């Protein structure tokens, strides 16, 4: 069930030390960061100076590549004092190093001091152990007048095995902090490589998403009633999050200040991660592992002498993950006595936990029995929807072709694979409810960088009639506005046909077309569903044309379950590809209800259709 999209999703994040302003653009200033006092620590930093007048050996050498391109690199050996109880690099230390490196990259470009306005979500894919090396690279992707986006890539190297693995990627927005108070108009970024041009273009889209994040979040919160889950309501094992409340206080001392005199943003993030980790661990009674950062938002400055109060609590659980919210309030001496606080930071962090076999723990459902709990509970669901949408909409990973050539020799295999893939997709565990309206439920499944959607519809019609109507894709334009036309172009039997489908443009200027194999099967025994499976194939007689953008369907279709003589449950599934994402983007981000609208149209069509099928 294709659905329309074109608006943004967003999820801004914030971190770092900052000025008296909120989060805006960035600037930077070349600076030298001292080594940690009294600690044996390997740290190599390549920050930037202008190439003019530098030693000739820098030119055309391997060592000059980062320097010439404006890249800042920081390398550390992970020592025991950087690690947690498992001997792995602590998340707080990683966030500290990321903040330092990104700030130096921003300051190199701006030529003045910079503060962090926001940090986009960080997905931590790998851990580093004591004795391994961490390499952090940061570079300004694009400057927007007074702000700039810095891209950060973190990798881990094992000196014994001579291998390097990706740890995480992050994007920070920085604002220049000039000495005189005037805004600094940043110079444009010099683009040298194809990757530079790609990141430059994507930076504009990420900025648009950050700016619209609040609107997207509010839109989803307005539809908070759609988050209602009957299974959650009936679960008698839900637990209260009151026991996960954590409060901690820190006194900002001179070693906690950055080179601008404010409390170092990386230190604040490390303290926030500590209380969030404790909160998550209280829920699962195991050591929690930070997997992603949804948002670090710096709302105001803090200085030496401030008392910082950190409060963390679990907002919601999502089967194998949990969201923890953290709030930071600052007090100077007078404010501390008077009880007047300054809200300076907020963050939402996502944790997982492992059992003694190394398997991910399933988190229990949590109660939402007060107005504040319900707000945080629904807010976590809205943020998760935005995270999932952002992850796939902004993905720049190249997608391998998924269409197989169709010929008489492999049609049996392709048909079998078509049916089997849909059946396996439907049977997967981990589907998460996204919204509920009347007789419709919408679920998402995010696993191994593959996003799938499932739509359950309760229809008052005989299941065989629904089967005949839905398997005739030629009828689909009657209820799905995203189908312009659909015609049979190859027949491999009564139950296997190839359709040529055209769809309207969404963001792109051209319409899309698909070559799709439809395989349908009736139940083998009572209780089995009717199956209608679809996947893309290639036909030599229908090559891609300049008129259309050729899209691909990985796995999609319907499972129809009987619920009585004249009632059935229609379950639509789609494993999303880059060709399908634009049609669901707006719905995933909270800007439209196009999936729900299409499902309603499908139900009306099935319950009122005057024809069974055109395929007979």
Coordinates of C-alpha atoms in Angstrom, one line a residue:
X1 CA 0.0 0.0 0.0
X2 CA 2.1 2.9 -1.2
X3 CA 1.6 6.1 0.6
X4 CA 2.5 9.6 -0.2
X5 CA 5.2 11.8 1.2
X6 CA 7.2 14.8 0.7
X7 CA 7.5 16.7 3.9
X8 CA 10.5 16.4 6.2
X9 CA 11.1 14.5 9.3
X10 CA 13.5 15.8 11.7
X11 CA 15.3 15.1 14.8
X12 CA 17.7 17.6 16.0
X13 CA 20.2 16.9 18.6
X14 CA 22.3 19.2 20.7
X15 CA 25.5 19.0 22.6
X16 CA 28.6 20.9 23.5
X17 CA 29.4 24.1 25.4
X18 CA 27.6 27.2 24.4
X19 CA 27.0 30.8 24.6
X20 CA 24.0 32.8 26.0
X21 CA 22.0 31.9 22.9
X22 CA 20.0 28.9 22.1
X23 CA 21.0 26.6 19.3
X24 CA 21.9 28.3 16.1
X25 CA 24.6 28.0 13.5
X26 CA 28.3 27.6 14.3
X27 CA 31.6 29.1 14.1
X28 CA 35.1 27.9 15.1
X29 CA 38.4 29.0 16.2
X30 CA 41.7 27.2 15.9
X31 CA 42.7 26.1 19.4
X32 CA 45.1 23.7 21.0
X33 CA 43.6 21.2 23.5
X34 CA 45.9 20.2 26.4
X35 CA 46.5 16.6 27.2
X36 CA 44.7 15.2 30.2
X37 CA 46.8 16.0 33.3
X38 CA 48.7 13.2 34.9
X39 CA 47.4 10.5 32.5
X40 CA 49.4 8.3 30.1
X41 CA 47.3 8.8 27.0
X42 CA 48.2 8.5 23.4
X43 CA 46.6 11.4 21.5
X44 CA 47.4 12.6 18.1
X45 CA 45.6 15.6 16.7
X46 CA 45.7 17.1 13.2
X47 CA 44.0 20.4 13.4
X48 CA 44.4 23.1 10.8
X49 CA 46.5 26.0 9.9
X50 CA 46.6 27.5 6.5
X51 CA 48.9 25.6 4.1
X52 CA 50.8 28.7 3.1
X53 CA 54.3 28.8 4.4
X54 CA 54.1 25.2 5.7
X55 CA 56.9 22.7 5.2
X56 CA 57.1 21.2 1.7
X57 CA 56.9 17.7 2.9
X58 CA 53.2 18.2 3.6
X59 CA 52.3 18.5 0.0
X60 CA 51.4 15.5 -2.1
X61 CA 52.0 13.2 0.9
X62 CA 49.8 10.8 2.7
X63 CA 50.1 12.9 5.8
X64 CA 48.8 16.0 4.0
X65 CA 45.4 14.6 3.0
X66 CA 43.4 15.4 6.1
X67 CA 45.3 18.7 6.6
X68 CA 44.7 19.9 3.0
X69 CA 41.0 18.9 3.0
X70 CA 40.2 20.7 6.3
X71 CA 39.7 17.5 8.2
X72 CA 40.6 17.3 11.9
X73 CA 41.7 13.9 13.3
X74 CA 42.1 12.7 16.9
X75 CA 43.5 9.3 17.8
X76 CA 43.6 7.8 21.3
X77 CA 44.7 4.5 22.8
X78 CA 42.0 3.2 25.1
X79 CA 43.4 2.8 28.6
X80 CA 41.7 1.3 31.7
X81 CA 40.7 4.8 33.0
X82 CA 38.7 5.3 29.7
X83 CA 36.8 2.0 30.1
X84 CA 33.7 0.7 31.9
X85 CA 33.3 -2.4 34.0
X86 CA 33.5 -4.6 30.9
X87 CA 36.8 -3.2 29.8
X88 CA 35.2 -1.4 26.9
X89 CA 35.5 2.3 26.1
X90 CA 32.8 4.1 28.1
X91 CA 30.1 5.9 26.2
X92 CA 30.7 9.1 28.2
X93 CA 34.4 9.2 27.2
X94 CA 33.5 8.6 23.5
X95 CA 31.1 11.5 23.6
X96 CA 33.7 13.7 25.2
X97 CA 36.3 12.9 22.4
X98 CA 33.7 13.4 19.7
X99 CA 32.8 16.8 21.1
X100 CA 36.4 18.0 21.2
X101 CA 37.2 16.9 17.7
X102 CA 34.1 18.3 16.2
X103 CA 34.6 21.7 17.9
X104 CA 38.1 21.9 16.6
X105 CA 36.9 21.2 13.1
X106 CA 34.3 23.9 13.4
X107 CA 36.8 26.4 14.8
X108 CA 39.3 25.7 12.1
X109 CA 36.7 26.7 9.5
X110 CA 35.3 29.7 11.3
X111 CA 38.5 31.2 12.7
X112 CA 36.7 32.1 16.0
X113 CA 35.5 30.2 19.0
X114 CA 32.5 27.9 18.4
X115 CA 29.8 26.3 20.6
X116 CA 27.7 23.2 19.8
X117 CA 24.1 23.9 19.0
X118 CA 22.9 20.3 18.3
X119 CA 24.1 16.8 17.7
X120 CA 22.1 14.5 15.4
X121 CA 21.4 11.0 16.4
X122 CA 24.4 8.8 17.0
X123 CA 24.1 5.1 16.2
X124 CA 26.9 3.2 18.0
X125 CA 27.7 0.0 16.0
X126 CA 30.9 -1.1 17.6
X127 CA 32.7 -1.0 20.9
X128 CA 36.4 -0.4 21.6
X129 CA 38.3 -2.4 24.2
X130 CA 41.3 -1.5 26.4
X131 CA 44.4 -1.5 24.2
X132 CA 42.7 -0.7 21.0
X133 CA 42.9 2.6 19.2
X134 CA 40.1 5.1 18.5
X135 CA 40.3 7.4 15.5
X136 CA 37.9 10.3 15.2
X137 CA 37.7 12.4 12.0
X138 CA 35.7 15.6 11.8
X139 CA 35.1 18.0 8.9
X140 CA 32.8 20.9 8.1
X141 CA 30.3 19.6 5.5
X142 CA 28.6 22.9 4.9
X143 CA 28.4 26.5 6.2
X144 CA 25.0 28.2 6.5
X145 CA 25.8 31.9 7.0
X146 CA 26.3 31.8 10.8
X147 CA 26.1 28.1 11.4
X148 CA 27.8 25.0 10.1
X149 CA 27.3 21.3 10.0
X150 CA 30.3 19.1 11.1
X151 CA 30.4 15.5 10.1
X152 CA 32.1 13.1 12.5
X153 CA 33.3 9.5 11.8
X154 CA 34.6 7.2 14.5
X155 CA 36.5 4.0 13.9
X156 CA 38.4 1.5 16.1
X157 CA 41.7 -0.2 15.2
X158 CA 43.0 -3.4 16.7
X159 CA 46.8 -3.2 16.6
X160 CA 47.2 -7.0 17.0
X161 CA 44.8 -8.0 14.3
X162 CA 45.5 -5.1 12.0
X163 CA 41.7 -4.5 11.3
X164 CA 39.6 -1.3 11.5
X165 CA 35.9 -1.2 12.2
X166 CA 33.3 1.6 12.0
X167 CA 32.0 2.7 15.4
X168 CA 29.6 5.5 14.6
X169 CA 28.8 8.5 12.5
X170 CA 27.4 11.8 13.9
X171 CA 26.5 15.3 12.6
X172 CA 26.8 18.3 14.8
X173 CA 25.7 21.9 14.3
X174 CA 28.0 24.6 15.6
X175 CA 27.6 28.3 16.1
X176 CA 30.4 30.9 16.0
X177 CA 31.0 32.8 19.2
X178 CA 32.9 36.0 18.3
X179 CA 34.6 38.0 20.9
X180 CA 32.8 41.2 20.1
X181 CA 29.3 39.8 20.1
X182 CA 28.7 40.4 16.3
X183 CA 27.5 37.5 14.2
X184 CA 30.2 35.9 12.1
X185 CA 29.3 35.2 8.4
X186 CA 31.1 32.0 7.7
X187 CA 33.0 31.4 4.5
X188 CA 31.8 28.7 2.1
X189 CA 33.3 25.2 2.4
X190 CA 35.7 24.3 -0.4
X191 CA 34.5 21.1 -2.1
X192 CA 37.2 18.9 -3.5
X193 CA 35.9 15.4 -3.9
X194 CA 32.7 13.7 -5.0
X195 CA 32.1 12.8 -1.3
X196 CA 32.5 16.4 -0.3
X197 CA 29.8 17.4 -2.9
X198 CA 27.5 14.6 -1.6
X199 CA 27.8 15.6 2.0
X200 CA 27.3 19.3 1.1
X201 CA 24.0 18.4 -0.6
X202 CA 22.8 16.1 2.2
X203 CA 23.7 18.8 4.8
X204 CA 21.0 21.0 3.5
X205 CA 18.4 18.3 3.8
X206 CA 19.6 17.4 7.3
X207 CA 19.3 21.1 8.3
X208 CA 15.8 21.3 6.9
X209 CA 14.9 18.3 9.0
X210 CA 16.4 19.8 12.1
X211 CA 14.4 23.0 11.6
X212 CA 11.2 21.0 11.1
X213 CA 11.8 18.6 13.9
X214 CA 9.7 20.4 16.5
X215 CA 6.7 20.6 14.1
X216 CA 7.0 16.9 13.2
X217 CA 7.2 16.0 16.9
X218 CA 4.1 18.2 17.7
X219 CA 2.2 16.7 14.8
X220 CA 2.8 13.2 16.1
X221 CA 1.9 14.2 19.7
X222 CA -1.4 15.7 18.6
X223 CA -2.2 12.3 17.3
X224 CA -1.2 10.8 20.6
X225 CA -4.5 8.8 20.8
X226 CA -3.3 6.8 17.8
X227 CA -0.5 5.3 20.0
X228 CA -3.1 3.4 22.0
X229 CA -2.3 -0.3 22.1
X230 CA -4.8 -2.7 23.4
X231 CA -2.2 -5.4 24.1
X232 CA -0.3 -2.8 26.2
X233 CA -3.5 -1.8 28.0
X234 CA -4.3 -5.5 28.9
X235 CA -0.8 -6.4 30.0
X236 CA -0.9 -7.0 33.7
X237 CA 2.8 -7.2 34.1
X238 CA 3.6 -3.5 33.3
X239 CA 5.9 -1.9 35.8
X240 CA 6.2 1.6 37.1
X241 CA 9.2 3.7 36.0
X242 CA 9.3 5.4 39.4
X243 CA 12.1 3.1 40.5
X244 CA 14.2 4.3 37.5
X245 CA 14.4 7.9 38.6
X246 CA 18.0 9.0 39.2
X247 CA 19.2 12.3 40.5
X248 CA 22.8 13.3 40.8
X249 CA 24.7 16.6 41.4
X250 CA 28.0 17.8 40.1
X251 CA 30.0 20.9 41.0
X252 CA 31.7 22.5 38.0
X253 CA 35.4 22.9 38.7
X254 CA 38.1 24.5 36.6
X255 CA 39.2 21.2 35.0
X256 CA 35.6 20.8 33.7
X257 CA 35.8 24.1 31.7
X258 CA 36.6 24.4 28.0
X259 CA 39.1 26.7 26.4
X260 CA 36.3 29.4 26.2
X261 CA 35.6 29.4 30.0
X262 CA 32.2 27.6 29.8
X263 CA 31.5 24.1 31.2
X264 CA 32.9 21.7 28.6
X265 CA 30.0 20.3 26.6
X266 CA 31.6 16.9 26.3
X267 CA 31.8 16.7 30.1
X268 CA 28.2 17.5 30.5
X269 CA 27.3 14.8 28.0
X270 CA 29.4 12.3 29.9
X271 CA 27.7 13.1 33.1
X272 CA 24.3 12.9 31.4
X273 CA 25.2 9.5 30.0
X274 CA 26.2 8.2 33.4
X275 CA 22.8 9.0 35.1
X276 CA 20.9 7.6 32.0
X277 CA 22.9 4.4 32.2
X278 CA 22.0 4.0 35.9
X279 CA 18.3 4.6 35.1
X280 CA 18.2 2.0 32.3
X281 CA 20.1 -0.5 34.4
X282 CA 17.5 -0.2 37.2
X283 CA 14.8 -1.2 34.8
X284 CA 16.4 -4.3 33.4
X285 CA 18.6 -5.3 36.4
X286 CA 21.6 -5.7 34.1
X287 CA 24.3 -3.4 32.8
X288 CA 22.8 -1.2 30.1
X289 CA 24.7 -0.5 26.8
X290 CA 24.2 2.8 25.0
X291 CA 23.2 2.1 21.4
X292 CA 22.1 5.5 20.1
X293 CA 21.7 9.1 21.1
X294 CA 18.4 10.7 19.9
X295 CA 19.1 14.2 21.1
X296 CA 21.5 16.3 23.0
X297 CA 20.1 19.8 23.3
X298 CA 22.1 22.7 24.9
X299 CA 19.6 25.4 26.0
X300 CA 21.9 27.7 27.9
X301 CA 25.5 28.2 29.3
X302 CA 27.1 26.9 32.4
X303 CA 30.3 28.2 34.1
X304 CA 32.8 27.2 36.7
X305 CA 31.2 27.2 40.2
X306 CA 27.7 26.1 38.9
X307 CA 26.0 23.2 40.6
X308 CA 24.5 20.9 37.9
X309 CA 21.6 18.7 38.9
X310 CA 21.0 15.7 36.6
X311 CA 17.7 13.9 36.6
X312 CA 17.0 10.8 34.5
X313 CA 14.0 8.5 34.1
X314 CA 12.9 5.8 31.7
X315 CA 10.3 7.2 29.3
X316 CA 9.3 4.0 27.4
X317 CA 10.4 0.6 26.3
X318 CA 10.4 -0.9 22.8
X319 CA 10.9 -4.6 23.2
X320 CA 14.7 -4.8 23.1
X321 CA 15.5 -1.1 23.7
X322 CA 14.6 1.6 26.2
X323 CA 14.5 5.4 26.0
X324 CA 15.8 7.3 28.9
X325 CA 15.2 11.1 29.2
X326 CA 17.7 13.3 31.0
X327 CA 17.3 16.9 32.2
X328 CA 20.0 19.2 33.5
X329 CA 19.5 22.2 35.7
X330 CA 22.2 24.7 36.7
X331 CA 22.4 26.9 39.8
X332 CA 25.0 29.4 40.8
X333 CA 25.5 30.1 44.5
X334 CA 22.6 32.6 44.8
X335 CA 20.3 30.6 42.7
X336 CA 21.1 27.5 44.8
X337 CA 20.1 29.3 48.0
X338 CA 16.9 30.7 46.4
X339 CA 16.0 27.5 44.7
X340 CA 15.9 29.1 41.2
X341 CA 17.2 26.8 38.5
X342 CA 18.3 27.2 34.8
X343 CA 17.3 24.4 32.5
X344 CA 20.5 24.1 30.4
X345 CA 20.4 20.6 28.8
X346 CA 18.1 17.9 27.7
X347 CA 18.8 14.5 26.1
X348 CA 17.2 11.3 25.1
X349 CA 19.3 8.2 25.0
X350 CA 18.6 4.7 23.8
X351 CA 19.9 1.6 25.6
X352 CA 20.0 -2.2 25.2
X353 CA 21.1 -4.9 27.6
X354 CA 22.5 -8.4 27.2
X355 CA 22.0 -11.5 29.3
X356 CA 24.8 -13.8 30.4
X357 CA 24.6 -15.6 27.0
X358 CA 25.1 -12.3 25.1
X359 CA 21.5 -12.2 23.9
X360 CA 19.6 -9.0 23.9
X361 CA 17.2 -8.7 26.9
X362 CA 13.5 -8.0 26.3
X363 CA 12.5 -5.0 28.4
X364 CA 9.1 -5.1 30.2
X365 CA 6.3 -2.8 29.3
X366 CA 6.1 0.3 31.5
X367 CA 3.1 2.0 33.1
X368 CA 1.9 5.5 32.1
X369 CA -0.5 6.3 34.9
X370 CA -0.1 10.1 35.4
X371 CA -0.3 13.1 33.1
X372 CA 3.4 13.6 33.1
X373 CA 4.1 9.9 32.5
X374 CA 1.7 9.8 29.6
X375 CA 3.4 12.8 28.0
X376 CA 6.8 11.2 28.3
X377 CA 5.4 7.8 27.2
X378 CA 3.9 9.2 24.0
X379 CA 6.8 11.5 23.4
X380 CA 9.1 8.5 23.3
X381 CA 6.9 6.8 20.6
X382 CA 6.9 10.0 18.5
X383 CA 10.7 10.3 18.7
X384 CA 11.1 6.7 17.7
X385 CA 8.9 7.2 14.7
X386 CA 11.0 10.2 13.7
X387 CA 14.3 8.3 14.3
X388 CA 13.2 5.4 12.1
X389 CA 12.0 7.6 9.3
X390 CA 15.2 9.8 9.4
X391 CA 17.4 6.7 9.4
X392 CA 16.0 5.4 6.1
X393 CA 15.1 8.7 4.3
X394 CA 18.6 10.1 4.8
X395 CA 20.4 6.8 4.1
X396 CA 23.0 7.3 1.4
X397 CA 24.0 3.7 1.3
X398 CA 24.1 2.3 -2.3
X399 CA 21.3 -0.2 -2.8
X400 CA 22.1 -3.3 -4.8
X401 CA 19.7 -4.3 -7.5
X402 CA 17.1 -6.7 -6.2
X403 CA 15.2 -7.7 -9.3
X404 CA 15.9 -11.1 -10.8
X405 CA 15.6 -11.8 -14.5
X406 CA 12.4 -13.6 -15.4
X407 CA 12.3 -16.5 -17.8
X408 CA 10.6 -19.8 -18.2
X409 CA 13.5 -21.7 -16.6
X410 CA 13.4 -19.9 -13.3
X411 CA 9.8 -19.0 -12.9
X412 CA 9.1 -21.8 -10.4
X413 CA 11.9 -20.7 -8.2
X414 CA 10.9 -17.1 -8.4
X415 CA 7.3 -17.8 -7.5
X416 CA 8.3 -20.0 -4.6
X417 CA 10.7 -17.3 -3.3
X418 CA 8.0 -14.7 -3.7
X419 CA 5.6 -16.6 -1.5
X420 CA 8.2 -17.7 1.0
X421 CA 9.7 -14.2 1.5
X422 CA 6.3 -12.7 2.3
X423 CA 5.5 -15.6 4.7
X424 CA 8.8 -15.2 6.5
X425 CA 8.4 -11.4 6.7
X426 CA 5.0 -11.7 8.3
X427 CA 6.3 -14.3 10.8
X428 CA 9.1 -12.1 12.1
X429 CA 9.0 -11.1 15.8
X430 CA 9.6 -7.5 16.9
X431 CA 6.8 -5.7 15.0
X432 CA 6.0 -2.5 16.9
X433 CA 2.7 -0.7 16.8
X434 CA 2.8 2.7 15.3
X435 CA -0.8 3.8 15.3
X436 CA -4.4 2.5 15.6
X437 CA -7.6 3.9 14.2
X438 CA -10.9 2.1 14.1
X439 CA -10.3 -1.2 12.3
X440 CA -6.7 -0.4 11.2
X441 CA -3.4 -1.0 12.9
X442 CA 0.0 0.1 11.5
X443 CA 3.2 -1.6 12.6
X444 CA 6.9 -1.1 11.7
X445 CA 9.8 -3.5 11.9
X446 CA 13.4 -2.2 11.8
X447 CA 16.1 -4.9 11.6
X448 CA 19.5 -5.1 10.0
X449 CA 19.0 -1.7 8.2
X450 CA 15.8 -2.9 6.7
X451 CA 12.5 -1.1 7.4
X452 CA 9.2 -2.9 6.9
X453 CA 5.6 -1.8 7.4
X454 CA 2.5 -3.9 8.2
X455 CA -1.1 -2.7 8.0
X456 CA -3.8 -4.8 9.6
X457 CA -7.4 -4.2 8.4
X458 CA -10.6 -5.8 9.6
X459 CA -12.9 -6.1 6.6
X460 CA -16.6 -7.3 6.5
X461 CA -16.3 -9.4 3.4
X462 CA -15.7 -13.1 2.6
X463 CA -11.9 -13.8 2.6
X464 CA -12.1 -15.4 -0.9
X465 CA -13.7 -12.3 -2.3
X466 CA -11.0 -10.1 -0.8
X467 CA -8.4 -12.5 -2.2
X468 CA -9.7 -12.3 -5.8
X469 CA -10.1 -8.5 -5.6
X470 CA -6.7 -7.8 -4.1
X471 CA -4.8 -10.2 -6.4
X472 CA -6.1 -8.4 -9.4
X473 CA -3.7 -5.5 -9.5
X474 CA -5.6 -4.0 -12.4
X475 CA -8.3 -3.0 -9.9
X476 CA -5.9 -1.3 -7.5
X477 CA -6.1 2.2 -9.0
X478 CA -9.8 2.1 -7.9
X479 CA -8.6 2.4 -4.2
X480 CA -4.9 3.3 -4.2
X481 CA -4.1 6.8 -5.4
X482 CA -0.5 5.8 -5.8
X483 CA -1.3 3.5 -8.7
X484 CA -1.8 5.3 -12.0
X485 CA -2.1 2.2 -14.1
X486 CA -1.5 -1.6 -13.8
X487 CA -1.6 -4.1 -16.7
X488 CA -0.6 -7.8 -17.1
X489 CA 2.4 -8.1 -19.4
X490 CA 3.3 -11.8 -18.9
X491 CA 1.4 -14.8 -17.7
X492 CA 3.0 -17.8 -16.1
X493 CA -0.2 -19.6 -15.1
X494 CA -3.5 -18.7 -13.4
X495 CA -1.7 -17.8 -10.1
X496 CA 1.5 -16.1 -11.3
X497 CA 1.4 -13.0 -13.4
X498 CA 3.8 -10.1 -14.2
X499 CA 2.4 -6.6 -14.0
X500 CA 3.6 -3.3 -15.4
X501 CA 2.8 -0.6 -12.8
X502 CA 3.1 3.2 -13.0
X503 CA 2.9 5.5 -10.0
X504 CA 2.7 9.3 -9.8
X505 CA 5.8 11.4 -8.9
X506 CA 6.3 12.4 -5.3
X507 CA 9.4 14.5 -4.8
X508 CA 11.0 13.6 -8.1
X509 CA 10.0 15.2 -11.4
X510 CA 9.2 11.9 -13.0
X511 CA 6.6 9.2 -12.4
X512 CA 7.8 5.8 -11.3
X513 CA 7.3 2.4 -12.9
X514 CA 7.7 -1.1 -11.6
X515 CA 7.9 -4.6 -13.2
X516 CA 6.3 -6.8 -10.5
X517 CA 5.7 -10.6 -10.2
X518 CA 2.4 -11.3 -8.4
X519 CA 2.1 -14.8 -7.0
X520 CA -1.1 -15.9 -5.2
X521 CA -2.0 -19.0 -3.3
X522 CA -5.2 -20.3 -1.6
X523 CA -5.0 -21.9 1.9
X524 CA -3.7 -25.4 2.0
X525 CA -5.7 -26.1 5.2
X526 CA -8.1 -24.5 7.5
X527 CA -6.4 -21.6 9.4
X528 CA -3.9 -20.9 6.7
X529 CA -4.2 -17.5 5.0
X530 CA -4.8 -16.6 1.4
X531 CA -1.4 -15.3 0.1
X532 CA -0.8 -12.6 -2.5
X533 CA 3.0 -11.9 -2.8
X534 CA 4.8 -9.3 -5.0
X535 CA 8.4 -8.7 -5.9
X536 CA 10.3 -7.0 -8.7
X537 CA 11.6 -8.9 -11.7
X538 CA 13.3 -7.8 -14.9
X539 CA 12.0 -8.4 -18.4
X540 CA 14.1 -7.8 -21.5
X541 CA 11.0 -6.6 -23.3
X542 CA 10.4 -3.9 -20.7
X543 CA 13.7 -2.1 -20.1
X544 CA 13.9 1.1 -18.1
X545 CA 12.8 4.2 -20.1
X546 CA 13.8 7.9 -19.9
X547 CA 10.1 8.7 -19.1
X548 CA 10.0 6.9 -15.8
X549 CA 12.2 6.3 -12.8
X550 CA 12.4 2.5 -12.4
X551 CA 11.6 1.4 -8.9
X552 CA 11.9 -2.0 -7.2
X553 CA 9.8 -4.0 -4.8
X554 CA 11.8 -6.3 -2.5
X555 CA 8.9 -8.0 -0.8
X556 CA 5.3 -6.9 -0.5
X557 CA 1.8 -8.4 -0.5
X558 CA -1.3 -9.4 1.4
X559 CA -2.1 -12.2 3.8
X560 CA -5.9 -12.7 4.3
X561 CA -7.2 -14.6 7.3
X562 CA -10.7 -15.8 7.7
X563 CA -12.6 -14.5 10.7
X564 CA -16.0 -16.0 9.9
X565 CA -18.3 -16.4 6.9
X566 CA -18.3 -12.7 5.9
X567 CA -15.4 -11.3 7.8
X568 CA -11.6 -11.4 7.4
X569 CA -8.4 -9.7 8.5
X570 CA -6.4 -8.3 5.6
X571 CA -2.7 -7.9 6.4
X572 CA -0.6 -5.8 4.0
X573 CA 3.2 -6.0 4.3
X574 CA 6.0 -4.1 2.5
X575 CA 9.8 -4.3 2.9
X576 CA 10.7 -0.8 2.0
X577 CA 13.2 0.1 -0.7
X578 CA 14.5 3.4 -2.0
X579 CA 11.8 3.3 -4.7
X580 CA 9.0 2.9 -2.1
X581 CA 10.4 5.2 0.7
X582 CA 9.2 8.5 -0.9
X583 CA 5.6 7.3 -0.9
X584 CA 5.6 6.6 2.9
X585 CA 8.1 9.3 4.1
X586 CA 5.4 11.8 5.0
X587 CA 3.4 9.3 7.0
X588 CA 6.4 8.0 8.9
X589 CA 7.4 11.6 9.9
X590 CA 4.0 12.5 11.2
X591 CA 3.1 14.9 8.4
X592 CA 0.3 12.9 6.9
X593 CA -2.0 10.0 7.5
X594 CA -1.7 8.7 4.0
X595 CA -1.2 5.0 5.0
X596 CA -4.3 5.2 7.1
X597 CA -6.3 6.9 4.3
X598 CA -5.2 4.3 1.8
X599 CA -6.2 1.5 4.2
X600 CA -9.6 3.1 4.7
X601 CA -10.0 3.3 0.9
X602 CA -9.1 -0.4 0.6
X603 CA -11.7 -1.4 3.2
X604 CA -14.4 0.6 1.4
X605 CA -13.5 -0.9 -1.9
X606 CA -13.5 -4.5 -0.6
X607 CA -16.8 -4.0 1.2
X608 CA -18.6 -2.3 -1.7
X609 CA -17.1 -3.7 -4.9
X610 CA -19.5 -4.9 -7.5
X611 CA -17.0 -7.1 -9.4
X612 CA -14.8 -10.0 -8.2
X613 CA -11.9 -9.8 -10.6
X614 CA -10.9 -8.9 -14.2
X615 CA -8.4 -11.8 -14.4
X616 CA -10.9 -14.6 -14.9

